[in-house]
XYZ file of C-alpha atoms in Angstrom:
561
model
C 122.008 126.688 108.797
C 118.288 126.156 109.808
C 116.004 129.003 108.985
C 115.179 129.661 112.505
C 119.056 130.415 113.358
C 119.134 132.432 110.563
C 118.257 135.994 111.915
C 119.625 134.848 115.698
C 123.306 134.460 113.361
C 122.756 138.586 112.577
C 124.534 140.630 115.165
C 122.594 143.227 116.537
C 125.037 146.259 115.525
C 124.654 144.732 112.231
C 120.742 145.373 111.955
C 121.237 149.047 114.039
C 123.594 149.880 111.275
C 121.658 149.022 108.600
C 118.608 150.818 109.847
C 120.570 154.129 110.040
C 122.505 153.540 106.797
C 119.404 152.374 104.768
C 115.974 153.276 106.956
C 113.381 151.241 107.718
C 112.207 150.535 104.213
C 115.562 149.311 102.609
C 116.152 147.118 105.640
C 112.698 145.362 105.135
C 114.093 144.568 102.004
C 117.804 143.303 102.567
C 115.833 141.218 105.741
C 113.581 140.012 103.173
C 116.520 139.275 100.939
C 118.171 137.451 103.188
C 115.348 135.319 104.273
C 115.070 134.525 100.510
C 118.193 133.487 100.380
C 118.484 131.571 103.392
C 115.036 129.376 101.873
C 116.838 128.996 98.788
C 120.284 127.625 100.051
C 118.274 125.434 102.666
C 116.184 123.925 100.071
C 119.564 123.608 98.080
C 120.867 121.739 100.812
C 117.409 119.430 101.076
C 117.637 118.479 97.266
C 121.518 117.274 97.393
C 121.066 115.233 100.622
C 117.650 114.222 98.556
C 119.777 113.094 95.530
C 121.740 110.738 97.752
C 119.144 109.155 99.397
C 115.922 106.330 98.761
C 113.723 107.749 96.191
C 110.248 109.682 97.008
C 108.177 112.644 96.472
C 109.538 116.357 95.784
C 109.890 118.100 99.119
C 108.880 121.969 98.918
C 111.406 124.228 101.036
C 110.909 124.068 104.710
C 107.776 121.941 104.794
C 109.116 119.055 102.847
C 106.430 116.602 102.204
C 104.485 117.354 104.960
C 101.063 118.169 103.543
C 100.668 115.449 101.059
C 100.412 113.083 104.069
C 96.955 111.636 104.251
C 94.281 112.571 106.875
C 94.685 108.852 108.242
C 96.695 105.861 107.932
C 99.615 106.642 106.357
C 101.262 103.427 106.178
C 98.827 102.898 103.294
C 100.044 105.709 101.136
C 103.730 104.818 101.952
C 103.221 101.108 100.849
C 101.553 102.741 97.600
C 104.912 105.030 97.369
C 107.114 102.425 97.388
C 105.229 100.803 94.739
C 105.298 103.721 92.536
C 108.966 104.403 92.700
C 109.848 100.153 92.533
C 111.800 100.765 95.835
C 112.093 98.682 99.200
C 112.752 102.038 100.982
C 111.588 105.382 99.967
C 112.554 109.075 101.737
C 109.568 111.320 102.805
C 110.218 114.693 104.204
C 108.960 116.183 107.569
C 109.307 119.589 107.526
C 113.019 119.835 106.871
C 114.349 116.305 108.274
C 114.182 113.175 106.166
C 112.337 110.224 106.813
C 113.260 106.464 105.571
C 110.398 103.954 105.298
C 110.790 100.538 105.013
C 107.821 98.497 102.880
C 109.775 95.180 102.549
C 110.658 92.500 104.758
C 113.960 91.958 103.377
C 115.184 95.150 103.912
C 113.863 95.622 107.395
C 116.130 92.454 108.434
C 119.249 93.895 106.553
C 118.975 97.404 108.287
C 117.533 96.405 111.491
C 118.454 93.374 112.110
C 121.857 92.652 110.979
C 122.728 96.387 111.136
C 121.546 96.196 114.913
C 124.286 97.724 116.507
C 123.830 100.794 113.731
C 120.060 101.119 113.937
C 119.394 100.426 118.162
C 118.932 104.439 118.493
C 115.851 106.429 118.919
C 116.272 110.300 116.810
C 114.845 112.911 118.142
C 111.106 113.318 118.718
C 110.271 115.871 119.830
C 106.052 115.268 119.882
C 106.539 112.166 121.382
C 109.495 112.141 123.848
C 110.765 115.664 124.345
C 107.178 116.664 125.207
C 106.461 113.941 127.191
C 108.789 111.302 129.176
C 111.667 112.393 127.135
C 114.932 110.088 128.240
C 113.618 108.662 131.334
C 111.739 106.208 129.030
C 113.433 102.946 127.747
C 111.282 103.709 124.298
C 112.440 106.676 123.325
C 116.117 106.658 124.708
C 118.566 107.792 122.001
C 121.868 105.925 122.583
C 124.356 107.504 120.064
C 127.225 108.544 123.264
C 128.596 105.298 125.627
C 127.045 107.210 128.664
C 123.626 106.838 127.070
C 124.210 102.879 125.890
C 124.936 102.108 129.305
C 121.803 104.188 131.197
C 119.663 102.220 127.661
C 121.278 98.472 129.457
C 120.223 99.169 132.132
C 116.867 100.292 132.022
C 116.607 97.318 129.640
C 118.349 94.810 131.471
C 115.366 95.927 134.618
C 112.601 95.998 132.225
C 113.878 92.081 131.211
C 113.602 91.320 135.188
C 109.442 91.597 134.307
C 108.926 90.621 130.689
C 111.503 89.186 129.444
C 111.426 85.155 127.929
C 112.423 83.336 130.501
C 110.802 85.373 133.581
C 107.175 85.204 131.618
C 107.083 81.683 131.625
C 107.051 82.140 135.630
C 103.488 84.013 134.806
C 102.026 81.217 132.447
C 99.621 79.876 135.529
C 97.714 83.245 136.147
C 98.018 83.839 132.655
C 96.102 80.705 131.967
C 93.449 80.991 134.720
C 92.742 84.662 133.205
C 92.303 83.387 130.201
C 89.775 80.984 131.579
C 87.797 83.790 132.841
C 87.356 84.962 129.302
C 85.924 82.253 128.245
C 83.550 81.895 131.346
C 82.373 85.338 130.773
C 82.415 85.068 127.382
C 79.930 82.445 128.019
C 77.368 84.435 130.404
C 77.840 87.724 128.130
C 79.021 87.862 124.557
C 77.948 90.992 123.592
C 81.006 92.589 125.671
C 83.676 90.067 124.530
C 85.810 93.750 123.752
C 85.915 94.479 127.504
C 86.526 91.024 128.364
C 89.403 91.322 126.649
C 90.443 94.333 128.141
C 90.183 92.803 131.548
C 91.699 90.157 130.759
C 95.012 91.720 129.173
C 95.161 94.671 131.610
C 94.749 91.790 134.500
C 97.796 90.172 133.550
C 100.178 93.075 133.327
C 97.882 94.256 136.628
C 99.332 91.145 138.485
C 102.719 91.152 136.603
C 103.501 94.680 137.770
C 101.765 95.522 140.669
C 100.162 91.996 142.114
C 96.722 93.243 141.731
C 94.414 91.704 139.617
C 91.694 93.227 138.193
C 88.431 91.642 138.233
C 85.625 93.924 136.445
C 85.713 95.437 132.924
C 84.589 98.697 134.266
C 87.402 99.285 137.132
C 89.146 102.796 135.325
C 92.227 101.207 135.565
C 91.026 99.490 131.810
C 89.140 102.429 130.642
C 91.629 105.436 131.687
C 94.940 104.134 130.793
C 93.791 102.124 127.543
C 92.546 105.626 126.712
C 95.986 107.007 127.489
C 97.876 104.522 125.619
C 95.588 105.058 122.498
C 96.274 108.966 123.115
C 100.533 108.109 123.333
C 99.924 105.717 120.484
C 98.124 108.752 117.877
C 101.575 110.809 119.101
C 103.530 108.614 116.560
C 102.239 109.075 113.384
C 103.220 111.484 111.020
C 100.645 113.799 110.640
C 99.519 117.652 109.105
C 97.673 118.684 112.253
C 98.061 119.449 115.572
C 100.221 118.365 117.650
C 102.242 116.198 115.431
C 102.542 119.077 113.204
C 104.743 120.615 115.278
C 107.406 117.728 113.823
C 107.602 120.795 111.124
C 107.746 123.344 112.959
C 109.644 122.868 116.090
C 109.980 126.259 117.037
C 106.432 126.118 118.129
C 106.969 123.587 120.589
C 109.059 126.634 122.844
C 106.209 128.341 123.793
C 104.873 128.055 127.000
C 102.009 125.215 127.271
C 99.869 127.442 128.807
C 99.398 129.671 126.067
C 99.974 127.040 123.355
C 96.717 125.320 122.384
C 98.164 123.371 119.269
C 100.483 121.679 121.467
C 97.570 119.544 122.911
C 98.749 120.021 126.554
C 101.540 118.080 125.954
C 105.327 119.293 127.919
C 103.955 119.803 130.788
C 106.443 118.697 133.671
C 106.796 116.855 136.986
C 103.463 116.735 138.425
C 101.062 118.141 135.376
C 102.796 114.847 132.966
C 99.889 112.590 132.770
C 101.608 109.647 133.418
C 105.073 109.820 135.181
C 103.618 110.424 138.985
C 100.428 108.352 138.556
C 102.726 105.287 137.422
C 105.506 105.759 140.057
C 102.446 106.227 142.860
C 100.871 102.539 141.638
C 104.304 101.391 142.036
C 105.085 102.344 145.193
C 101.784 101.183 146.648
C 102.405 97.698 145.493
C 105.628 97.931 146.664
C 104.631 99.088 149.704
C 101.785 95.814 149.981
C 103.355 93.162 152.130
C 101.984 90.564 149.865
C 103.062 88.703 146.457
C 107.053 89.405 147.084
C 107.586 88.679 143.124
C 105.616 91.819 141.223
C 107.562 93.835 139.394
C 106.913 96.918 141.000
C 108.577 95.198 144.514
C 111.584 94.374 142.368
C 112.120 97.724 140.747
C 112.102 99.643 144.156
C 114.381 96.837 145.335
C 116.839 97.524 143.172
C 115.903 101.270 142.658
C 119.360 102.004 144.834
C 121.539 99.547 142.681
C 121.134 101.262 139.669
C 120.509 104.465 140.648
C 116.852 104.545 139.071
C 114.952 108.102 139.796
C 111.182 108.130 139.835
C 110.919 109.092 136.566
C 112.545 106.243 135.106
C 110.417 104.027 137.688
C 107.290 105.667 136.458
C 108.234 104.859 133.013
C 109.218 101.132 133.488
C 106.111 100.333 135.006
C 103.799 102.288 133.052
C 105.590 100.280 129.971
C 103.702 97.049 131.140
C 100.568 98.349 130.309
C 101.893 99.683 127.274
C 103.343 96.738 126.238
C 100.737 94.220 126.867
C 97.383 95.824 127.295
C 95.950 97.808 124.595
C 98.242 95.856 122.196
C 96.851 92.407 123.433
C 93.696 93.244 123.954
C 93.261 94.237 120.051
C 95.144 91.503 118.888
C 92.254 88.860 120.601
C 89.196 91.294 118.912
C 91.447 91.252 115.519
C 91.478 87.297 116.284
C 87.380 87.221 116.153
C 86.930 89.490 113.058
C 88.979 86.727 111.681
C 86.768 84.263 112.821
C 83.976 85.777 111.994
C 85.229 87.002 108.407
C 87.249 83.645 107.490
C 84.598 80.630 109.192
C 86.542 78.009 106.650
C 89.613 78.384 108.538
C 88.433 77.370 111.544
C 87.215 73.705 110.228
C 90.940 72.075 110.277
C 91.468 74.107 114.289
C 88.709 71.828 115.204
C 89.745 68.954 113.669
C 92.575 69.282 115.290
C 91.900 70.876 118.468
C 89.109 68.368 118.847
C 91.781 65.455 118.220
C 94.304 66.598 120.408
C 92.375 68.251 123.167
C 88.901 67.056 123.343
C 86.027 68.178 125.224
C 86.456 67.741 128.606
C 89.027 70.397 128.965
C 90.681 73.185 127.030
C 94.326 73.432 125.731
C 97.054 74.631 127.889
C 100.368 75.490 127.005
C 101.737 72.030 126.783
C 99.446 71.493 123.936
C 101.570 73.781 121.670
C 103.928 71.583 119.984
C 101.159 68.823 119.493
C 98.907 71.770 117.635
C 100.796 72.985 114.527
C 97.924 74.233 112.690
C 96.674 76.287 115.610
C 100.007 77.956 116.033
C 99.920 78.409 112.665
C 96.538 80.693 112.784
C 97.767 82.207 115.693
C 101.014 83.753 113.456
C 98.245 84.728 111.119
C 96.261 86.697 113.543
C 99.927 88.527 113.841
C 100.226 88.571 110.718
C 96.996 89.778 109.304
C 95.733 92.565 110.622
C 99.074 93.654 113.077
C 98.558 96.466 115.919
C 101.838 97.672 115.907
C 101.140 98.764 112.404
C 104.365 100.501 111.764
C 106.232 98.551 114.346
C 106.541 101.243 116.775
C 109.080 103.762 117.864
C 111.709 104.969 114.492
C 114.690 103.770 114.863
C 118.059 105.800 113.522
C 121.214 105.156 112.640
C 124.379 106.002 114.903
C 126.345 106.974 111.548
C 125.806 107.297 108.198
C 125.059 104.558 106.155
C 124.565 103.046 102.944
C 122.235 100.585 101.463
C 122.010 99.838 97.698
C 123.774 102.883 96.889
C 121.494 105.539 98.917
C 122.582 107.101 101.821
C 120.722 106.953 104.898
C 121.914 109.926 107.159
C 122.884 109.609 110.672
C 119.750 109.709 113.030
C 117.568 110.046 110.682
C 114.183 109.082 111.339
C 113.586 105.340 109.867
C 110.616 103.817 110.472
C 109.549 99.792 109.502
C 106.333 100.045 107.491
C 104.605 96.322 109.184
C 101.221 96.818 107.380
C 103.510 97.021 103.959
C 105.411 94.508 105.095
C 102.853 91.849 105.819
C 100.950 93.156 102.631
C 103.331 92.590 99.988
C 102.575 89.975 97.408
C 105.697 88.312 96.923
C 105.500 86.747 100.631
C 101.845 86.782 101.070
C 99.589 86.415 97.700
C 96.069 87.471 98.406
C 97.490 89.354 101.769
C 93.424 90.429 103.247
C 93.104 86.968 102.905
C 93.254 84.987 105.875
C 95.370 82.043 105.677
C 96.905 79.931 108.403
C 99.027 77.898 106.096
C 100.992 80.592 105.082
C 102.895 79.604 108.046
C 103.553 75.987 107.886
C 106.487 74.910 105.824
C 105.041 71.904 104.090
C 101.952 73.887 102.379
C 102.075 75.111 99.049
C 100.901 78.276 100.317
C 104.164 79.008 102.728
C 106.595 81.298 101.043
C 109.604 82.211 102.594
C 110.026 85.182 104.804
C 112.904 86.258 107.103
C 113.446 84.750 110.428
C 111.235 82.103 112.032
C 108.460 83.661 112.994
C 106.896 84.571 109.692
C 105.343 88.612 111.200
C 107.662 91.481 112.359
C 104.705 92.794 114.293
C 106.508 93.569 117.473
C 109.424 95.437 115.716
C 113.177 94.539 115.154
C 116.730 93.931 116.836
C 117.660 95.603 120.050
C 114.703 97.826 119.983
C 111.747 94.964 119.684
C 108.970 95.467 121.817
C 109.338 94.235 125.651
C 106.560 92.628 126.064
C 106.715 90.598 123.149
C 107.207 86.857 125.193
C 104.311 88.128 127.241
C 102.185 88.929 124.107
C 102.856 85.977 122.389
C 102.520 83.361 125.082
C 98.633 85.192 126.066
C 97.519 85.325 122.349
C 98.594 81.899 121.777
C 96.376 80.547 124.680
C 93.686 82.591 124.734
C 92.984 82.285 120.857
C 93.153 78.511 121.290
C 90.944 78.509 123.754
C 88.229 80.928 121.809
C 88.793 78.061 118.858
C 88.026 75.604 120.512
C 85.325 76.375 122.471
C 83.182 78.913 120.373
C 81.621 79.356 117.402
C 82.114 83.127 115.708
C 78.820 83.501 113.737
C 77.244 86.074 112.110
C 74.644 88.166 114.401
C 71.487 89.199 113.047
C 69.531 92.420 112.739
C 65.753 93.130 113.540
C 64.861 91.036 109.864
C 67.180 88.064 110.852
C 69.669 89.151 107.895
C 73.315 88.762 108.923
C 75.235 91.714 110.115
C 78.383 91.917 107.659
C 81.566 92.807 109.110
C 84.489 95.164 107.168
C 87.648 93.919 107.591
C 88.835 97.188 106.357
C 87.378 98.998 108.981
C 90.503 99.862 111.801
C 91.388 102.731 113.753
C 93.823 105.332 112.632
C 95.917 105.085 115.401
C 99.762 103.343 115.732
C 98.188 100.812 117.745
C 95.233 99.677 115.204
C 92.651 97.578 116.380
C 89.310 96.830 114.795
C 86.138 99.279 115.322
C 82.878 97.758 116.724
C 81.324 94.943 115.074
C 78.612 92.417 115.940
C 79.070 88.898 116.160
C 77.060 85.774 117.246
C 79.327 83.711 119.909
C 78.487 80.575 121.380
C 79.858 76.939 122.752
C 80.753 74.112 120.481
C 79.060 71.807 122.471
C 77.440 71.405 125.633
C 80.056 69.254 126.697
C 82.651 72.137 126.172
C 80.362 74.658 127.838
C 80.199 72.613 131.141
C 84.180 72.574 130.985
C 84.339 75.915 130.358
C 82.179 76.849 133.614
C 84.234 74.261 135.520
C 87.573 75.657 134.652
C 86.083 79.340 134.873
C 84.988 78.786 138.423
C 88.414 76.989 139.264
C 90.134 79.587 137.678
C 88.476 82.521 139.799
C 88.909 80.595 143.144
C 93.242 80.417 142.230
C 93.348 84.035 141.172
C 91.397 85.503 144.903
C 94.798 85.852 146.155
C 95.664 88.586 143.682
C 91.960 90.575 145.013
C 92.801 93.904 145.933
C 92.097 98.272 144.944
C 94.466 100.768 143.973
C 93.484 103.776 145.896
C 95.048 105.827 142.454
C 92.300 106.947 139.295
C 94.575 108.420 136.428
C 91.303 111.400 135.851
C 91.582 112.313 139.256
C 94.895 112.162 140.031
C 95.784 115.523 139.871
C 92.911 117.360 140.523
C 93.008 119.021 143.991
């Protein structure tokens, strides 16, 4: 019995008799004696399921492990965990619920891919989901009854209709003129390559979703709900403060938000969610434009009455494209020039063979791909490297209790694929900060084999991989070709003309992980491949005017009155 249940179990003519029977002072004590009690045959009941289970640290009654956490990135100390107890997967305790992390590749494919159909739930969390979108979202939907695998097909059968593999190769041609922009602006101002980025990745999931581009790296359509994702993204790792410390302590998630400053402002409902009514309203305005008869948002309301979607679960689906393919991509291109910058050697064989392949007079395009092994093989390395997802997002837990090597792995239990362990570990990747491209092609000494074909697990596993992954992949592939070929990363200088160094080290603490600022000199190979780059640029922003447009909607004004 949980300790909070414990004094709701004692009947109330059970407490009025002891008060007359004993007074006030002998019923402090037998309260006090059964509270002890109750800790100690709780925390009896943690150390037998903790016998059965992956090895880790002692938990103390009620908290478990929760203060020994770290004050940021935690993946680090659970990689280090695993290593000290010679274990794939180790248990760490939250509060009173057991966590399972996964440090090795191996392990992660057992359990969550072959195990699929065990591992495709969500368990309950409560920071996260319960306080926020709860089971109107596709990413936190817990599907352990048939009533909730269905509602989980559907949503991801709709979600498919956008992002899915086959429908994003329908995007690749404004996908390719955006990522001509970059380059074009990347030519006229450097110094911001970050928020040409952003515009670039929000653009595309802008057009995907609602047939609006969007054209300047200051519209708050970048800068408010990249802010938001990094906000939803901080609301998944285990932490010892506020609000994720209420993972503990759930009890303190029932009182009201008003009066509940730990919570954060999070469980608010309906209108005060930041999120589920600004979504559904950008939705419904493109859906409501007579133009571009393919955006996602037109299909959704479309088929709204079909599958018996409410606005919540509208909200959610298209707030998920920007989730999926903004913030994320956007990193992934600034982890792709700290690379650059860090690892200049690696670049010399990309222009060999971009240069070969390609030439001057234009840049690649997807059809290049298969002709370009070494470039896809840095691309997989930029995955690889430094991954955003860095513990491959939302836990997954098992439908029923398992078993793996012997240890027990409780049904829905939290269990969570550590990526940056995974894509650190020494047997698959010697010299892992290093980085490599031929890691990833068969025929180098340096390959080492690794499960599936992709060589990363950066955008999770099984039926719960991340949506937007085709969408990710297909942009990063392009758009880092295109920086290869026609830039140079260099090192900028300070006042004195000394280079700047750059920390590759130096991330955010956040799920989603990207790089914090750093200086770097970027300019044109040639001057043959600048004039390209201006003529494609210009091309580029004349086939994209049909996607022009404003949302009426700012997310920090939304609902204000």
């Amino acid at each position: 019995m949980a300790i909070e249940q414990l004094f709701e179990a004692l009947p109330l003519h059970y407490v009025q008799h002891a008060l007359t029977k004993y007074g006030a002072a002998n019923l402090g004590l037998t309260l006090l004696v059964t509270l002890v009690v109750g800790i100690l045959a709780d925390y009896a009941w943690m150390l037998y399921i903790r016998s059965k289970m992956p090895p880790g640290p002692l938990p103390w009654p009620i908290v478990g492990n929760t203060f020994q956490l770290p004050d940021v990135k935690p993946w680090i100390y659970f990689e280090e965990l695993s290593k000290k107890f010679n274990a794939p997967i180790i248990t760490f305790w939250i509060g009173r619920n057991p966590t399972v992390w996964i440090n090795d590749a191996w392990t992660a494919s057992d359990l969550l891919e072959k195990r699929a159909g065990i591992y495709s739930s969500r368990p309950r969390m409560l920071v996260f989901a319960e306080l926020g979108s709860g089971q109107n979202n596709l990413v936190n939907m817990i599907t352990t009854t048939q009533a909730q695998r269905e509602r989980w097909r559907v949503m991801r059968k709709v979600t498919h209709q956008g992002v899915g593999i086959q429908q994003v190769r329908k995007y690749r041609d404004f996908q390719n003129d955006e990522s001509k922009i970059v380059a074009y602006d990347l030519l006229k101002t450097p110094e911001y390559y970050v928020e040409h980025f952003e515009r670039y990745a929000t653009s595309v999931v802008s057009i995907v979703g609602f047939g609006r581009r969007v054209s300047d790296a200051k519209d708050p359509i970048i800068t408010e709900v990249i802010a938001f994702m990094h906000r939803a993204a901080s609301l998944n790792v285990p932490g010892k403060t506020f609000p994720m410390l209420m993972e503990t302590f759930p009890f303190l998630a029932k009182f009201p938000t008003e009066i509940a400053p730990w919570k954060g402002g999070l469980g608010r409902r309906g209108k005060s969610y930041r999120g589920h009514d600004f979504f559904y309203s950008l939705a419904e305005e493109a859906a409501n434009n007579p133009g571009h008869e393919d955006c996602y948002s037109k299909f959704v309301f479309r088929e709204a009455p079909k599958y018996n979607l409410n606005p919540q679960e509208i909200s959610s689906l298209s707030g998920n494209l920007f989730g999926a393919g903004s913030d994320t991509s956007s990193s992934t291109l600034v982890t792709a020039v700290l690379a650059m910058r860090a690892f200049p050697d690696t670049l010399i064989p990309a222009w060999e063979e971009l240069d070969r392949v390609v030439g001057s007079d234009r840049s690649p395009t997807f059809d290049d791909d298969e002709n370009l092994p070494y470039m896809r093989a840095l691309v997989k390395e930029v995955f690889r490297w430094r991954s955003v997802a860095i513990i491959g997002g939302q836990p997954h837990a098992p439908t029923q209790d398992d078993y793996y090597n012997g240890w027990l792995i409780p049904k829905q239990t939290w269990v969570q694929g550590n990526v940056w362990a995974i894509h650190h570990n020494e047997r698959e990747f010697p010299d892992p900060d290093r980085f490599n491209p031929y890691r990833h092609m068969k025929d180098h000494p340096d390959w080492r084999p690794f499960p599936g074909e992709k060589g990363y697990m950066t955008f999770g596993w099984g039926r719960r991989v991340c949506s937007g992954q085709a969408l990710a992949e297909q942009g990063t592939w392009l758009t880092v070709a295109r920086l290869v070929w026609g830039f140079k990363i260099s090192p900028a200088l300070d006042a004195q003309g000394i280079p700047i160094p750059v920390d590759i080290f130096n991330y955010t603490d956040g799920l989603n992980m990207r790089p914090r600022p750093f200086k770097v000199d970027i300019k044109p190979r040639s001057e043959a491949i600048r004039q390209a780059m201006v003529h494609e640029g210009e091309q580029a922003l004349a086939d994209l005017a049909q996607y022009e447009g404003e949302t009426k909607y700012r997310m920090s004004t939304f609902y204000k009155k």
